[in-house]
PDB file of C-alpha atoms in Angstrom:
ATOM      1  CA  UNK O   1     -11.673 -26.070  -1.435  1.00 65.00           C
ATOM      2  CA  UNK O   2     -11.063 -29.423  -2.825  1.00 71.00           C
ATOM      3  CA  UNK O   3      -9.817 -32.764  -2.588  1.00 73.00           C
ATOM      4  CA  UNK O   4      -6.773 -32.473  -0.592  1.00 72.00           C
ATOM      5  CA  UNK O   5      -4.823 -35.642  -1.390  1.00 72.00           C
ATOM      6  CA  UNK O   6      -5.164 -34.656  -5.127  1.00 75.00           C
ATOM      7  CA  UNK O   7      -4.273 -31.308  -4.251  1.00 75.00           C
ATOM      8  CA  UNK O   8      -0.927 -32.519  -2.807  1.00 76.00           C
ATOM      9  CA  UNK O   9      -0.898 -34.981  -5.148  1.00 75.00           C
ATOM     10  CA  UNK O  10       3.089 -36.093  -5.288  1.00 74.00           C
ATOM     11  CA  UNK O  11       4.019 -33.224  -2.415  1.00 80.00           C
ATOM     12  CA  UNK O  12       2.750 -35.820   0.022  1.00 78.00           C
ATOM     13  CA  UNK O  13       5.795 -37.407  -0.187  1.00 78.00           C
ATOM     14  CA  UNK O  14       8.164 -34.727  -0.146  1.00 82.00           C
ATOM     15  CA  UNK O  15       6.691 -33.205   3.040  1.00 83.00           C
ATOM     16  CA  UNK O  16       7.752 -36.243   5.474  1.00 83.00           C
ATOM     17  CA  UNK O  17      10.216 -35.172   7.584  1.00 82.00           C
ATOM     18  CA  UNK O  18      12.569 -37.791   6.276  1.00 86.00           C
ATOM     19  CA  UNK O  19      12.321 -36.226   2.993  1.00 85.00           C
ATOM     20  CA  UNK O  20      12.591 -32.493   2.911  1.00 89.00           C
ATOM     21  CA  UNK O  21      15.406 -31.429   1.250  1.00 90.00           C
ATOM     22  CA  UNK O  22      15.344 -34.367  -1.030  1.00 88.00           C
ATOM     23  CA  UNK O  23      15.298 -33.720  -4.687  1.00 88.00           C
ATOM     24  CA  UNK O  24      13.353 -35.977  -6.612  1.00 86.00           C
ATOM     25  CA  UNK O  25      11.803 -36.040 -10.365  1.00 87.00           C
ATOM     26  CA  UNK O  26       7.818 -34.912 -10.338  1.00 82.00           C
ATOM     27  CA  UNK O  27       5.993 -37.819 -12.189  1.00 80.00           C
ATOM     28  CA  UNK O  28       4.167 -35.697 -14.889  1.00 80.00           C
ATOM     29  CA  UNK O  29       6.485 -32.808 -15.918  1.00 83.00           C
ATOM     30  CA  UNK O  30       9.907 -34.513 -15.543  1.00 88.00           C
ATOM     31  CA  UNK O  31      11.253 -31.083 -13.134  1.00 89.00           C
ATOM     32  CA  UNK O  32      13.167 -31.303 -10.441  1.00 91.00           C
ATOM     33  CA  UNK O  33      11.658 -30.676  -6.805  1.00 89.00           C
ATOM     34  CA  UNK O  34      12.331 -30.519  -3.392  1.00 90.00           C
ATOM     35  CA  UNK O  35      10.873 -29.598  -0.145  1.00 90.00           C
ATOM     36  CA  UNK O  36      12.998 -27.553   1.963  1.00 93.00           C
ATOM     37  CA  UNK O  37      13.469 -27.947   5.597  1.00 90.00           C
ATOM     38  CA  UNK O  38      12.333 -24.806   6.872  1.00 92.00           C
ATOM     39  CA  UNK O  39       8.859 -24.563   5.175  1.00 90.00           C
ATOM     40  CA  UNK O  40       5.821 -24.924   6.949  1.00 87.00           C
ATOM     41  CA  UNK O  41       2.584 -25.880   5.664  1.00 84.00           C
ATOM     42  CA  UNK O  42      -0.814 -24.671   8.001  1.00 84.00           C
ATOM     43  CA  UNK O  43      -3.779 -25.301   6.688  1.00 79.00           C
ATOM     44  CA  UNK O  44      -7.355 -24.660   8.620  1.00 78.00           C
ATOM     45  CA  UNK O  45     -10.965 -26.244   8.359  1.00 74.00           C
ATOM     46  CA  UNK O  46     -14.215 -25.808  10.134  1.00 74.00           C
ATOM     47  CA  UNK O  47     -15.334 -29.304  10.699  1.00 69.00           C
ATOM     48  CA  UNK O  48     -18.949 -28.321  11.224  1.00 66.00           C
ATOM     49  CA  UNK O  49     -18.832 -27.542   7.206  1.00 62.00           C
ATOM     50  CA  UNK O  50     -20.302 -30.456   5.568  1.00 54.00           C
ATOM     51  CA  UNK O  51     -19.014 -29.531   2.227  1.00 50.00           C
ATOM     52  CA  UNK O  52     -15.040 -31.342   3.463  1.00 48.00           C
ATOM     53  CA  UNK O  53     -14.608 -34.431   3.169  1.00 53.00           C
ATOM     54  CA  UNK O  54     -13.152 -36.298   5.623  1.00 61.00           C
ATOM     55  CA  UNK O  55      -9.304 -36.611   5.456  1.00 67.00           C
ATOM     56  CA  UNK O  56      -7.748 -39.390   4.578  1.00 71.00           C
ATOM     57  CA  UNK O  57      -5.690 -41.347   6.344  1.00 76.00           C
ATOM     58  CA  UNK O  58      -2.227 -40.536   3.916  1.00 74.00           C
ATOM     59  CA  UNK O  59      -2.694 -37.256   4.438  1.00 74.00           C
ATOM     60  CA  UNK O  60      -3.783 -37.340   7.969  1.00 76.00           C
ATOM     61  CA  UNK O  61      -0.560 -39.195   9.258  1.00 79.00           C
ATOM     62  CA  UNK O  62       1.810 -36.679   7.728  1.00 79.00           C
ATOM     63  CA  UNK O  63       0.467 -33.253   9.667  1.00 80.00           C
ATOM     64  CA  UNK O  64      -0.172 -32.768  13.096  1.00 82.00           C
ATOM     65  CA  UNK O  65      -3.834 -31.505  14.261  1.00 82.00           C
ATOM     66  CA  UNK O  66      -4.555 -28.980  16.271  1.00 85.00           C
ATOM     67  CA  UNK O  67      -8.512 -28.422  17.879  1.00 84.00           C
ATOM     68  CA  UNK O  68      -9.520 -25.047  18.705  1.00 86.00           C
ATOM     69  CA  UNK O  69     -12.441 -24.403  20.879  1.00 90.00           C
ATOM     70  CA  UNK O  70     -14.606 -21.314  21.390  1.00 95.00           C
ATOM     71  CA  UNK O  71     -12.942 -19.378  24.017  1.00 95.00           C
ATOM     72  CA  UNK O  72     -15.447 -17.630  26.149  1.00 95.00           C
ATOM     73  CA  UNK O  73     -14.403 -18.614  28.824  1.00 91.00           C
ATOM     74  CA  UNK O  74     -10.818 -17.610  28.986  1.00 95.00           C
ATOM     75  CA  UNK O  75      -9.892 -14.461  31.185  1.00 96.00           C
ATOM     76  CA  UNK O  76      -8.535 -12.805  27.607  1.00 96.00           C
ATOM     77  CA  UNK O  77     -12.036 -13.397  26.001  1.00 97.00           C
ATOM     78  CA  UNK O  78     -13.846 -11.130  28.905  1.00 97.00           C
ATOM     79  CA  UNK O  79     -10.691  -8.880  29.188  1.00 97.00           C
ATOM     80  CA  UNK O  80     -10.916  -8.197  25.659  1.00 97.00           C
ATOM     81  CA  UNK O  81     -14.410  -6.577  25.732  1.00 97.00           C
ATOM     82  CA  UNK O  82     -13.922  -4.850  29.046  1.00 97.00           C
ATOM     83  CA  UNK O  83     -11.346  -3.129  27.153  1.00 97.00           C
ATOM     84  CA  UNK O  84     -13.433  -2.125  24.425  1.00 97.00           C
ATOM     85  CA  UNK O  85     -15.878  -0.823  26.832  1.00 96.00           C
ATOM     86  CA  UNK O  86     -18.374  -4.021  26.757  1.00 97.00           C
ATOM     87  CA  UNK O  87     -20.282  -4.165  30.655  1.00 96.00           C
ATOM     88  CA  UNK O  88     -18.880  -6.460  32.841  1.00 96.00           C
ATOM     89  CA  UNK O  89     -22.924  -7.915  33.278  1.00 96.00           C
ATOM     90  CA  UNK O  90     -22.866  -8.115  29.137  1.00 97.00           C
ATOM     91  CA  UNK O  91     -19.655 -10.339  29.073  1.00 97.00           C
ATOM     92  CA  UNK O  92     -20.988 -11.948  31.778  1.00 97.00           C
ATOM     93  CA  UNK O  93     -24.358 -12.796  30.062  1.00 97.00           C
ATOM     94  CA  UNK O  94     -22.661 -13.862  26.376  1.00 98.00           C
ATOM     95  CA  UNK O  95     -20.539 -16.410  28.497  1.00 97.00           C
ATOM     96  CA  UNK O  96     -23.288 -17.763  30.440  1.00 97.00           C
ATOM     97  CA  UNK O  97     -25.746 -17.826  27.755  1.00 98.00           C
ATOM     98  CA  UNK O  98     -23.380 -19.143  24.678  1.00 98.00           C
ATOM     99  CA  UNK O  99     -21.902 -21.689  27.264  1.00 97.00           C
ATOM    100  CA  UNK O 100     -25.031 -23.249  27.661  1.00 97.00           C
ATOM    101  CA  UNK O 101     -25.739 -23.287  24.384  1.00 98.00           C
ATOM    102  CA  UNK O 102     -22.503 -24.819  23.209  1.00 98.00           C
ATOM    103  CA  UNK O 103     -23.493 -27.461  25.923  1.00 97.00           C
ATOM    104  CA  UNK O 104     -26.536 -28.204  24.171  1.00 97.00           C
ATOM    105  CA  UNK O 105     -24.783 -28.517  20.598  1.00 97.00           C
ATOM    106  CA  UNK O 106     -22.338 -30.696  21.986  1.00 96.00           C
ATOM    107  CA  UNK O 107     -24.518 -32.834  23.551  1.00 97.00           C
ATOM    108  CA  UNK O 108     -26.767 -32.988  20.276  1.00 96.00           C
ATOM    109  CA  UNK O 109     -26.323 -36.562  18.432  1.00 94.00           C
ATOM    110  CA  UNK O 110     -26.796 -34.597  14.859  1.00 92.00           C
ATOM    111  CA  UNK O 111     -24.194 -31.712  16.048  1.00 93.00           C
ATOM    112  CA  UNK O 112     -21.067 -32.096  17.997  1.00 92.00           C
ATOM    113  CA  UNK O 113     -18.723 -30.017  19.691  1.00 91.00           C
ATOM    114  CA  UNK O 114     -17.346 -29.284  15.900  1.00 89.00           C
ATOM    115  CA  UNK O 115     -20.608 -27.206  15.502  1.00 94.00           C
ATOM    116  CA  UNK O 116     -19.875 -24.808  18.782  1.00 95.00           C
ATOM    117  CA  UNK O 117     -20.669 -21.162  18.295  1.00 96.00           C
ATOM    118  CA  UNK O 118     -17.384 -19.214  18.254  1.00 95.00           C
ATOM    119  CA  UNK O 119     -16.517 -16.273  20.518  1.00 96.00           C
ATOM    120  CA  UNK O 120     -15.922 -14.277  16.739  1.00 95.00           C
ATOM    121  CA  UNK O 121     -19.111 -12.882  17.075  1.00 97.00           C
ATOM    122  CA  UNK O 122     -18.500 -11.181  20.100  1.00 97.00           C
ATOM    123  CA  UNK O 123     -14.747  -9.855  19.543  1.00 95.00           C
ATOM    124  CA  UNK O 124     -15.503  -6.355  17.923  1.00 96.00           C
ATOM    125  CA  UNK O 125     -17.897  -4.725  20.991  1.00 96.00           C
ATOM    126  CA  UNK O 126     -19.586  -1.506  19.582  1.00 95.00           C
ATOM    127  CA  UNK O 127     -21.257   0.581  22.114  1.00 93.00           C
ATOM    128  CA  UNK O 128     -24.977   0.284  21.253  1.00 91.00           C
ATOM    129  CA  UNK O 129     -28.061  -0.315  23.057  1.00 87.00           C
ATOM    130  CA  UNK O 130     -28.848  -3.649  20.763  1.00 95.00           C
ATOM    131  CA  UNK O 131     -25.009  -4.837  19.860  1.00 97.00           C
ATOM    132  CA  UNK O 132     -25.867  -8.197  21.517  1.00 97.00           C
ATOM    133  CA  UNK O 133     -29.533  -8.523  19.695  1.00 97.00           C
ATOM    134  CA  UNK O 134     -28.160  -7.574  16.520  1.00 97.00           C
ATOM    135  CA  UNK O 135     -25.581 -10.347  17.084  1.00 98.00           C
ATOM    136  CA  UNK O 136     -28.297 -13.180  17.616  1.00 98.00           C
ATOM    137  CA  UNK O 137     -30.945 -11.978  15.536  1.00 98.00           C
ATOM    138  CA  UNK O 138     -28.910 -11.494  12.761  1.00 97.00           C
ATOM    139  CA  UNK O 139     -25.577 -14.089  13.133  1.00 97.00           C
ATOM    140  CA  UNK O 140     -26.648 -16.842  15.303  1.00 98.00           C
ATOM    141  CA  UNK O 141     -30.560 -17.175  15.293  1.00 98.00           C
ATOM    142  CA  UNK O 142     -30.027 -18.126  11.695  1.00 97.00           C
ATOM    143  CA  UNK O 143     -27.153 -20.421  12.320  1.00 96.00           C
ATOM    144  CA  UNK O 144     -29.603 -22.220  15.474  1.00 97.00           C
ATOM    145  CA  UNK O 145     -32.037 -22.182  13.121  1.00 97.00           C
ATOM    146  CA  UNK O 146     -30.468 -24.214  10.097  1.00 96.00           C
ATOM    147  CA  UNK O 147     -28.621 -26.710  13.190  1.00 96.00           C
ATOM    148  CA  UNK O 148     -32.407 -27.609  13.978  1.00 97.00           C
ATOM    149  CA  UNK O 149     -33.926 -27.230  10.880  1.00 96.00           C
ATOM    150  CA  UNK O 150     -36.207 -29.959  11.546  1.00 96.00           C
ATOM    151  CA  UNK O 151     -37.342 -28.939  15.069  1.00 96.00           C
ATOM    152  CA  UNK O 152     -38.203 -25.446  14.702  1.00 96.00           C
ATOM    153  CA  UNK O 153     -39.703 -25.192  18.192  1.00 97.00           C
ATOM    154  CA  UNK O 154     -36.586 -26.141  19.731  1.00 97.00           C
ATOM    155  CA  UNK O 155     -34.451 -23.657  17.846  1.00 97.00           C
ATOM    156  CA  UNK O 156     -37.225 -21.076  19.147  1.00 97.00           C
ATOM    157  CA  UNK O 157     -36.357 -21.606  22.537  1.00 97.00           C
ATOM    158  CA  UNK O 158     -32.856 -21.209  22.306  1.00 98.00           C
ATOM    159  CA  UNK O 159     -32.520 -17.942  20.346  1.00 98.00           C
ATOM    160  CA  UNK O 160     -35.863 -16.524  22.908  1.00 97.00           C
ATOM    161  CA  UNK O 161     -33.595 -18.184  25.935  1.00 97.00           C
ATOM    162  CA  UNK O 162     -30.146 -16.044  24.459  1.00 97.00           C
ATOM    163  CA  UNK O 163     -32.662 -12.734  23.581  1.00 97.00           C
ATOM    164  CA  UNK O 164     -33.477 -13.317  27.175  1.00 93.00           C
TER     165      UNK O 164
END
């Protein structure tokens, strides 16, 4: 974690398409460097963590960006616990039950669709009465719980409406 931009600092240049394969002197130890054509930089963030800054706009224009939702409801998503064994009524209640709430985070002023609950949670099924509980109890009634910090009622009734 860090500033990105100072990160970079004089690769931000060099990794403009017009540029790669260009050698050119680095300002502050007088080396050679270039940035081949065939490299690929990736990076990831989680926008709902309030710790990055927002990226600016040098940076921004030089990358592509790619959103990634939750994907519960994708055939693979319920195919992939159906092969582990997962009920087809269980798949069918996280996807209900998370949809809605993703509804309600995206909806929320203070939230956003940024702050989503991933289908992670739900990707390695182990065959237990409580697997689902366990999951909200101890991985997303916390998380509900600091997104409405300030209306504790309200965070209540969704973790009692997903225990439901």
């Amino acid at each position: 974690r860090g500033n990105i931009s100072k990160i970079f600092g004089e690769l931000l240049m060099l990794v403009e398409s017009d540029k790669r394969d260009e050698e050119i002197t680095l300002t502050y130890t007088d080396e050679p460097f270039c940035v081949p054509e065939n490299l690929y930089i990736i990076g990831m963030m989680n926008t709902a963590d309030r710790s990055l800054a927002i990226i600016d706009y040098a940076l921004r224009r030089r990358f592509c960006f790619v959103e990634l939702e939750p994907a519960f409801e994708t055939d693979s998503f319920k195919e992939h616990l159906l092969s582990q064994g997962a009920s087809e009524e269980l798949v069918n209640r996280i996807i209900l039950k998370i949809g809605k709430l993703n509804s309600e985070i995206e909806k929320d002023v203070n939230l956003g669709k940024g702050f989503k609950i991933g289908h992670s949670y739900f990707c390695k099924y182990e065959n237990t009465n409580n697997w689902y509980e366990e999951i909200i109890k101890y991985e997303i009634a916390p998380l509900i719980e600091e997104y409405w910090f300030d209306d504790q009622e309200k965070a209540n009734r969704y973790i009692e409406e997903l225990l439901r």
